[in-house]
Amino acid sequence: MKSFPEGFGIRHITVRPATVLAPMAGVTDTVFRRLIHDQGGCGLLMTEFTSSHGVVATSRAKKPTRTFNYLVFDECERPIAAQLFGADPQVMADAAKFCEDQGFDIVDINFGCPVKKVVRCNGGSGLLRDMPLVRQLLTAVRAAIKIPLTIKFRSGWNDHELVHVELAKLAEDCGVEALALHPRTREQGYSGLADWTRIAETKQAVKIPVIGNGDIVTPEDAERMVAETGCDGVMIGRAAASNPWIFRQMAEYFETGEYFHPAEADRYHMMRSYYQMLAGHGEPNTIGKMKQFATLFTHGVRHGSHLRTAIHRAKQPDQILKIVDKFFEEQLETVGA
């Protein structure tokens, strides 16, 4: 059996296995989260990161808004955290209370998103340069909700303005009950390497659970992160979007030292299952989601570029399903031959 924490606690909530699906804009909606949940091995799911202003507007709207769709979840997804971003303490507090009232188990605040339109409004990683405002936000949200509060953040604006230890201590002081660190800076975006030594420094600085995030592509990576940093759990984002089996693989690896490697038939069934779930859920952007998943999921598939091209030309969900069926039937026949 490999060395990996069995789980960790966020107050009364047990996260077991000690694995978390990272929030990803445009990806981690309820359909994708259920796809991940159905594979097994993921201890905590998170929503797409959601505008606090949008949530407050939704709470006052007479009809469901697009933001409300971000906060839809199924009971099978528990434990689940709603992730918010924003820079107004009162708006963030009101949004967090709305999420609590919707039945979420945890509220998480994003201090990590590097996207310009978010940072421009002082949200996401834009807040890494304003510790007084971070304290105001966390204090306001902590006072507004009874459920656990967590944060996800980057290590700083750039390599000359690192704040991961300072922010972790501040968060703990404000009543935050767990934190996830992606140890890249805002300036890095998603380029270069995540500096895991910053996760170790953060773990040594606080008593609350620290979840490591960044550059985990295989179960071996997760094992190495825990060994090198002492973190209490790991969070996986982009790797899960292209390999939805990653959490299952980790569970198998830590139990037996080996793990499942999907064959072409497994990829076919996964893709078709997700597309059927999307079509059945009635997503307003079903076609867009299908095309996005094809882009993420089919790299490494033989002749995957042909499949992506065909899907991107399609206009209807049922047309895409037929394209997928035809493509993989031909692929599997070739393999069988």
PDB file of C-alpha atoms in Angstrom, residues 109-298:
ATOM      1  CA  ILE A 109     -13.420  31.908  -1.714  1.00  0.00           C
ATOM      2  CA  ASN A 110     -11.161  32.216  -4.745  1.00  0.00           C
ATOM      3  CA  PHE A 111      -7.969  34.239  -4.384  1.00  0.00           C
ATOM      4  CA  GLY A 112      -6.238  32.504  -7.243  1.00  0.00           C
ATOM      5  CA  CYS A 113      -7.885  33.049 -10.612  1.00  0.00           C
ATOM      6  CA  PRO A 114      -5.374  34.795 -12.928  1.00  0.00           C
ATOM      7  CA  VAL A 115      -7.862  35.733 -15.686  1.00  0.00           C
ATOM      8  CA  LYS A 116      -7.624  39.426 -16.576  1.00  0.00           C
ATOM      9  CA  LYS A 117     -11.340  40.231 -16.454  1.00  0.00           C
ATOM     10  CA  VAL A 118     -11.521  38.826 -12.907  1.00  0.00           C
ATOM     11  CA  VAL A 119      -8.296  40.443 -11.719  1.00  0.00           C
ATOM     12  CA  ARG A 120      -9.328  43.774 -13.255  1.00  0.00           C
ATOM     13  CA  CYS A 121     -12.222  43.885 -10.775  1.00  0.00           C
ATOM     14  CA  ASN A 122      -9.796  43.064  -7.936  1.00  0.00           C
ATOM     15  CA  GLY A 123     -11.151  39.505  -7.752  1.00  0.00           C
ATOM     16  CA  GLY A 124      -9.251  36.229  -7.761  1.00  0.00           C
ATOM     17  CA  SER A 125      -5.488  36.697  -7.586  1.00  0.00           C
ATOM     18  CA  GLY A 126      -5.952  40.468  -7.830  1.00  0.00           C
ATOM     19  CA  LEU A 127      -6.619  40.390  -4.086  1.00  0.00           C
ATOM     20  CA  LEU A 128      -3.158  38.982  -3.363  1.00  0.00           C
ATOM     21  CA  ARG A 129      -1.853  42.563  -3.323  1.00  0.00           C
ATOM     22  CA  ASP A 130      -4.431  43.791  -0.787  1.00  0.00           C
ATOM     23  CA  MET A 131      -4.180  41.864   2.481  1.00  0.00           C
ATOM     24  CA  PRO A 132      -6.358  44.355   4.426  1.00  0.00           C
ATOM     25  CA  LEU A 133      -9.205  43.777   1.964  1.00  0.00           C
ATOM     26  CA  VAL A 134      -8.675  40.009   2.152  1.00  0.00           C
ATOM     27  CA  ARG A 135      -9.102  40.240   5.931  1.00  0.00           C
ATOM     28  CA  GLN A 136     -12.296  42.277   5.524  1.00  0.00           C
ATOM     29  CA  LEU A 137     -13.712  39.765   3.047  1.00  0.00           C
ATOM     30  CA  LEU A 138     -12.930  36.753   5.188  1.00  0.00           C
ATOM     31  CA  THR A 139     -14.206  38.398   8.361  1.00  0.00           C
ATOM     32  CA  ALA A 140     -17.483  39.395   6.696  1.00  0.00           C
ATOM     33  CA  VAL A 141     -18.091  35.961   5.196  1.00  0.00           C
ATOM     34  CA  ARG A 142     -17.161  34.123   8.391  1.00  0.00           C
ATOM     35  CA  ALA A 143     -19.690  36.205  10.314  1.00  0.00           C
ATOM     36  CA  ALA A 144     -22.418  35.595   7.709  1.00  0.00           C
ATOM     37  CA  ILE A 145     -22.392  31.784   7.564  1.00  0.00           C
ATOM     38  CA  LYS A 146     -22.406  28.846   9.947  1.00  0.00           C
ATOM     39  CA  ILE A 147     -21.006  26.247   7.536  1.00  0.00           C
ATOM     40  CA  PRO A 148     -17.229  25.824   7.041  1.00  0.00           C
ATOM     41  CA  LEU A 149     -15.278  28.463   5.127  1.00  0.00           C
ATOM     42  CA  THR A 150     -12.254  27.587   2.986  1.00  0.00           C
ATOM     43  CA  ILE A 151     -10.078  29.411   0.453  1.00  0.00           C
ATOM     44  CA  LYS A 152      -8.090  28.632  -2.678  1.00  0.00           C
ATOM     45  CA  PHE A 153      -5.207  30.933  -3.530  1.00  0.00           C
ATOM     46  CA  ARG A 154      -1.957  31.397  -5.409  1.00  0.00           C
ATOM     47  CA  SER A 155       1.410  32.052  -3.828  1.00  0.00           C
ATOM     48  CA  GLY A 156       1.548  35.718  -4.833  1.00  0.00           C
ATOM     49  CA  TRP A 157       1.317  38.244  -7.632  1.00  0.00           C
ATOM     50  CA  ASN A 158       4.827  37.435  -8.835  1.00  0.00           C
ATOM     51  CA  ASP A 159       8.029  35.899  -7.479  1.00  0.00           C
ATOM     52  CA  HIS A 160       8.926  39.175  -5.799  1.00  0.00           C
ATOM     53  CA  GLU A 161       5.558  39.500  -4.039  1.00  0.00           C
ATOM     54  CA  LEU A 162       4.994  36.104  -2.427  1.00  0.00           C
ATOM     55  CA  VAL A 163       2.263  36.072   0.221  1.00  0.00           C
ATOM     56  CA  HIS A 164       1.357  32.398   0.636  1.00  0.00           C
ATOM     57  CA  VAL A 165       2.515  32.129   4.255  1.00  0.00           C
ATOM     58  CA  GLU A 166       1.128  35.533   5.222  1.00  0.00           C
ATOM     59  CA  LEU A 167      -2.236  34.822   3.621  1.00  0.00           C
ATOM     60  CA  ALA A 168      -2.475  31.354   5.141  1.00  0.00           C
ATOM     61  CA  LYS A 169      -1.890  32.732   8.643  1.00  0.00           C
ATOM     62  CA  LEU A 170      -4.338  35.577   8.042  1.00  0.00           C
ATOM     63  CA  ALA A 171      -6.976  33.123   6.811  1.00  0.00           C
ATOM     64  CA  GLU A 172      -6.556  30.869   9.828  1.00  0.00           C
ATOM     65  CA  ASP A 173      -6.834  33.904  12.102  1.00  0.00           C
ATOM     66  CA  CYS A 174     -10.122  34.862  10.379  1.00  0.00           C
ATOM     67  CA  GLY A 175     -11.700  31.461  10.960  1.00  0.00           C
ATOM     68  CA  VAL A 176     -10.966  29.780   7.638  1.00  0.00           C
ATOM     69  CA  GLU A 177     -10.993  26.021   8.232  1.00  0.00           C
ATOM     70  CA  ALA A 178      -8.941  24.680   5.309  1.00  0.00           C
ATOM     71  CA  LEU A 179      -7.026  26.132   2.406  1.00  0.00           C
ATOM     72  CA  ALA A 180      -5.814  25.025  -0.999  1.00  0.00           C
ATOM     73  CA  LEU A 181      -2.635  26.480  -2.468  1.00  0.00           C
ATOM     74  CA  HIS A 182      -1.740  26.513  -6.144  1.00  0.00           C
ATOM     75  CA  PRO A 183       1.936  27.514  -5.815  1.00  0.00           C
ATOM     76  CA  ARG A 184       2.221  29.442  -9.037  1.00  0.00           C
ATOM     77  CA  THR A 185       2.040  33.215  -9.082  1.00  0.00           C
ATOM     78  CA  ARG A 186      -0.555  35.267 -10.897  1.00  0.00           C
ATOM     79  CA  GLU A 187       2.176  36.384 -13.304  1.00  0.00           C
ATOM     80  CA  GLN A 188       2.933  32.752 -14.196  1.00  0.00           C
ATOM     81  CA  GLY A 189      -0.648  31.946 -15.155  1.00  0.00           C
ATOM     82  CA  TYR A 190      -0.491  28.237 -15.983  1.00  0.00           C
ATOM     83  CA  SER A 191       3.030  28.286 -17.397  1.00  0.00           C
ATOM     84  CA  GLY A 192       6.228  27.053 -15.824  1.00  0.00           C
ATOM     85  CA  LEU A 193       6.301  24.732 -12.841  1.00  0.00           C
ATOM     86  CA  ALA A 194       4.318  24.877  -9.616  1.00  0.00           C
ATOM     87  CA  ASP A 195       6.796  25.367  -6.753  1.00  0.00           C
ATOM     88  CA  TRP A 196       5.744  22.720  -4.253  1.00  0.00           C
ATOM     89  CA  THR A 197       8.165  24.024  -1.614  1.00  0.00           C
ATOM     90  CA  ARG A 198       5.621  26.817  -1.063  1.00  0.00           C
ATOM     91  CA  ILE A 199       3.008  24.214  -0.126  1.00  0.00           C
ATOM     92  CA  ALA A 200       5.436  22.813   2.447  1.00  0.00           C
ATOM     93  CA  GLU A 201       6.063  26.311   3.839  1.00  0.00           C
ATOM     94  CA  THR A 202       2.332  26.918   4.109  1.00  0.00           C
ATOM     95  CA  LYS A 203       1.732  23.578   5.815  1.00  0.00           C
ATOM     96  CA  GLN A 204       4.366  24.399   8.422  1.00  0.00           C
ATOM     97  CA  ALA A 205       2.826  27.828   9.083  1.00  0.00           C
ATOM     98  CA  VAL A 206      -0.749  26.831  10.000  1.00  0.00           C
ATOM     99  CA  LYS A 207      -2.687  24.165  11.883  1.00  0.00           C
ATOM    100  CA  ILE A 208      -5.684  23.920   9.546  1.00  0.00           C
ATOM    101  CA  PRO A 209      -5.666  21.414   6.650  1.00  0.00           C
ATOM    102  CA  VAL A 210      -3.573  22.420   3.639  1.00  0.00           C
ATOM    103  CA  ILE A 211      -4.500  21.013   0.232  1.00  0.00           C
ATOM    104  CA  GLY A 212      -1.840  21.000  -2.468  1.00  0.00           C
ATOM    105  CA  ASN A 213      -2.674  21.873  -6.057  1.00  0.00           C
ATOM    106  CA  GLY A 214      -0.638  22.129  -9.240  1.00  0.00           C
ATOM    107  CA  ASP A 215       1.138  19.790 -11.668  1.00  0.00           C
ATOM    108  CA  ILE A 216      -0.551  16.584 -10.534  1.00  0.00           C
ATOM    109  CA  VAL A 217      -1.106  14.514 -13.660  1.00  0.00           C
ATOM    110  CA  THR A 218      -0.668  10.956 -12.343  1.00  0.00           C
ATOM    111  CA  PRO A 219      -1.205   9.127  -9.046  1.00  0.00           C
ATOM    112  CA  GLU A 220       2.569   9.063  -8.627  1.00  0.00           C
ATOM    113  CA  ASP A 221       2.590  12.873  -8.733  1.00  0.00           C
ATOM    114  CA  ALA A 222       0.035  13.015  -5.923  1.00  0.00           C
ATOM    115  CA  GLU A 223       2.069  10.622  -3.799  1.00  0.00           C
ATOM    116  CA  ARG A 224       5.202  12.684  -4.388  1.00  0.00           C
ATOM    117  CA  MET A 225       3.464  15.960  -3.498  1.00  0.00           C
ATOM    118  CA  VAL A 226       2.339  14.588  -0.147  1.00  0.00           C
ATOM    119  CA  ALA A 227       5.793  13.159   0.555  1.00  0.00           C
ATOM    120  CA  GLU A 228       7.560  16.416  -0.327  1.00  0.00           C
ATOM    121  CA  THR A 229       5.162  18.890   1.287  1.00  0.00           C
ATOM    122  CA  GLY A 230       3.312  17.099   4.089  1.00  0.00           C
ATOM    123  CA  CYS A 231       0.008  18.454   2.717  1.00  0.00           C
ATOM    124  CA  ASP A 232      -3.233  16.952   4.016  1.00  0.00           C
ATOM    125  CA  GLY A 233      -4.745  16.285   0.603  1.00  0.00           C
ATOM    126  CA  VAL A 234      -4.452  17.108  -3.077  1.00  0.00           C
ATOM    127  CA  MET A 235      -6.610  19.074  -5.504  1.00  0.00           C
ATOM    128  CA  ILE A 236      -6.726  18.212  -9.194  1.00  0.00           C
ATOM    129  CA  GLY A 237      -8.091  20.391 -11.987  1.00  0.00           C
ATOM    130  CA  ARG A 238      -6.884  20.273 -15.562  1.00  0.00           C
ATOM    131  CA  ALA A 239      -5.772  16.633 -15.377  1.00  0.00           C
ATOM    132  CA  ALA A 240      -9.313  15.601 -14.399  1.00  0.00           C
ATOM    133  CA  ALA A 241     -10.762  17.427 -17.397  1.00  0.00           C
ATOM    134  CA  SER A 242      -8.684  15.354 -19.801  1.00  0.00           C
ATOM    135  CA  ASN A 243      -8.599  12.184 -17.680  1.00  0.00           C
ATOM    136  CA  PRO A 244     -11.836  11.793 -15.668  1.00  0.00           C
ATOM    137  CA  TRP A 245     -10.463   8.516 -14.244  1.00  0.00           C
ATOM    138  CA  ILE A 246      -7.642  10.262 -12.349  1.00  0.00           C
ATOM    139  CA  PHE A 247      -9.300   9.994  -8.912  1.00  0.00           C
ATOM    140  CA  ARG A 248     -10.188   6.347  -9.453  1.00  0.00           C
ATOM    141  CA  GLN A 249      -6.605   5.712 -10.559  1.00  0.00           C
ATOM    142  CA  MET A 250      -5.278   7.365  -7.411  1.00  0.00           C
ATOM    143  CA  ALA A 251      -7.509   5.259  -5.150  1.00  0.00           C
ATOM    144  CA  GLU A 252      -6.347   2.079  -6.879  1.00  0.00           C
ATOM    145  CA  TYR A 253      -2.696   3.118  -6.805  1.00  0.00           C
ATOM    146  CA  PHE A 254      -2.672   3.928  -3.082  1.00  0.00           C
ATOM    147  CA  GLU A 255      -4.404   0.641  -2.350  1.00  0.00           C
ATOM    148  CA  THR A 256      -2.516  -1.745  -4.641  1.00  0.00           C
ATOM    149  CA  GLY A 257       0.413   0.093  -6.229  1.00  0.00           C
ATOM    150  CA  GLU A 258      -1.181  -0.292  -9.659  1.00  0.00           C
ATOM    151  CA  TYR A 259      -4.016   1.427 -11.475  1.00  0.00           C
ATOM    152  CA  PHE A 260      -6.388   1.207 -14.402  1.00  0.00           C
ATOM    153  CA  HIS A 261      -5.303   2.562 -17.794  1.00  0.00           C
ATOM    154  CA  PRO A 262      -8.288   3.288 -20.064  1.00  0.00           C
ATOM    155  CA  ALA A 263      -8.478   1.537 -23.416  1.00  0.00           C
ATOM    156  CA  GLU A 264     -10.197   2.948 -26.494  1.00  0.00           C
ATOM    157  CA  ALA A 265     -13.467   1.267 -25.497  1.00  0.00           C
ATOM    158  CA  ASP A 266     -13.305   2.918 -22.062  1.00  0.00           C
ATOM    159  CA  ARG A 267     -12.794   6.310 -23.662  1.00  0.00           C
ATOM    160  CA  TYR A 268     -15.741   5.699 -25.951  1.00  0.00           C
ATOM    161  CA  HIS A 269     -18.068   4.780 -23.079  1.00  0.00           C
ATOM    162  CA  MET A 270     -16.876   7.720 -20.971  1.00  0.00           C
ATOM    163  CA  MET A 271     -17.392  10.218 -23.769  1.00  0.00           C
ATOM    164  CA  ARG A 272     -20.784   8.851 -24.711  1.00  0.00           C
ATOM    165  CA  SER A 273     -21.896   8.721 -21.087  1.00  0.00           C
ATOM    166  CA  TYR A 274     -20.958  12.355 -20.522  1.00  0.00           C
ATOM    167  CA  TYR A 275     -22.682  13.483 -23.701  1.00  0.00           C
ATOM    168  CA  GLN A 276     -25.851  11.595 -22.787  1.00  0.00           C
ATOM    169  CA  MET A 277     -25.789  13.155 -19.308  1.00  0.00           C
ATOM    170  CA  LEU A 278     -25.402  16.613 -20.855  1.00  0.00           C
ATOM    171  CA  ALA A 279     -28.263  16.057 -23.286  1.00  0.00           C
ATOM    172  CA  GLY A 280     -30.477  14.680 -20.529  1.00  0.00           C
ATOM    173  CA  HIS A 281     -29.727  17.582 -18.189  1.00  0.00           C
ATOM    174  CA  GLY A 282     -30.864  20.119 -20.758  1.00  0.00           C
ATOM    175  CA  GLU A 283     -27.816  22.366 -20.416  1.00  0.00           C
ATOM    176  CA  PRO A 284     -28.384  25.710 -22.155  1.00  0.00           C
ATOM    177  CA  ASN A 285     -24.972  25.328 -23.781  1.00  0.00           C
ATOM    178  CA  THR A 286     -24.990  21.596 -24.427  1.00  0.00           C
ATOM    179  CA  ILE A 287     -23.344  21.886 -27.846  1.00  0.00           C
ATOM    180  CA  GLY A 288     -20.600  24.130 -26.473  1.00  0.00           C
ATOM    181  CA  LYS A 289     -19.946  21.750 -23.578  1.00  0.00           C
ATOM    182  CA  MET A 290     -19.730  18.802 -25.948  1.00  0.00           C
ATOM    183  CA  LYS A 291     -17.211  20.596 -28.136  1.00  0.00           C
ATOM    184  CA  GLN A 292     -15.177  21.700 -25.138  1.00  0.00           C
ATOM    185  CA  PHE A 293     -15.017  18.173 -23.728  1.00  0.00           C
ATOM    186  CA  ALA A 294     -13.965  16.824 -27.112  1.00  0.00           C
ATOM    187  CA  THR A 295     -11.044  19.275 -27.133  1.00  0.00           C
ATOM    188  CA  LEU A 296      -9.960  18.299 -23.616  1.00  0.00           C
ATOM    189  CA  PHE A 297     -10.644  14.580 -23.753  1.00  0.00           C
ATOM    190  CA  THR A 298      -9.519  13.319 -27.149  1.00  0.00           C
TER     191      THR A 298
END
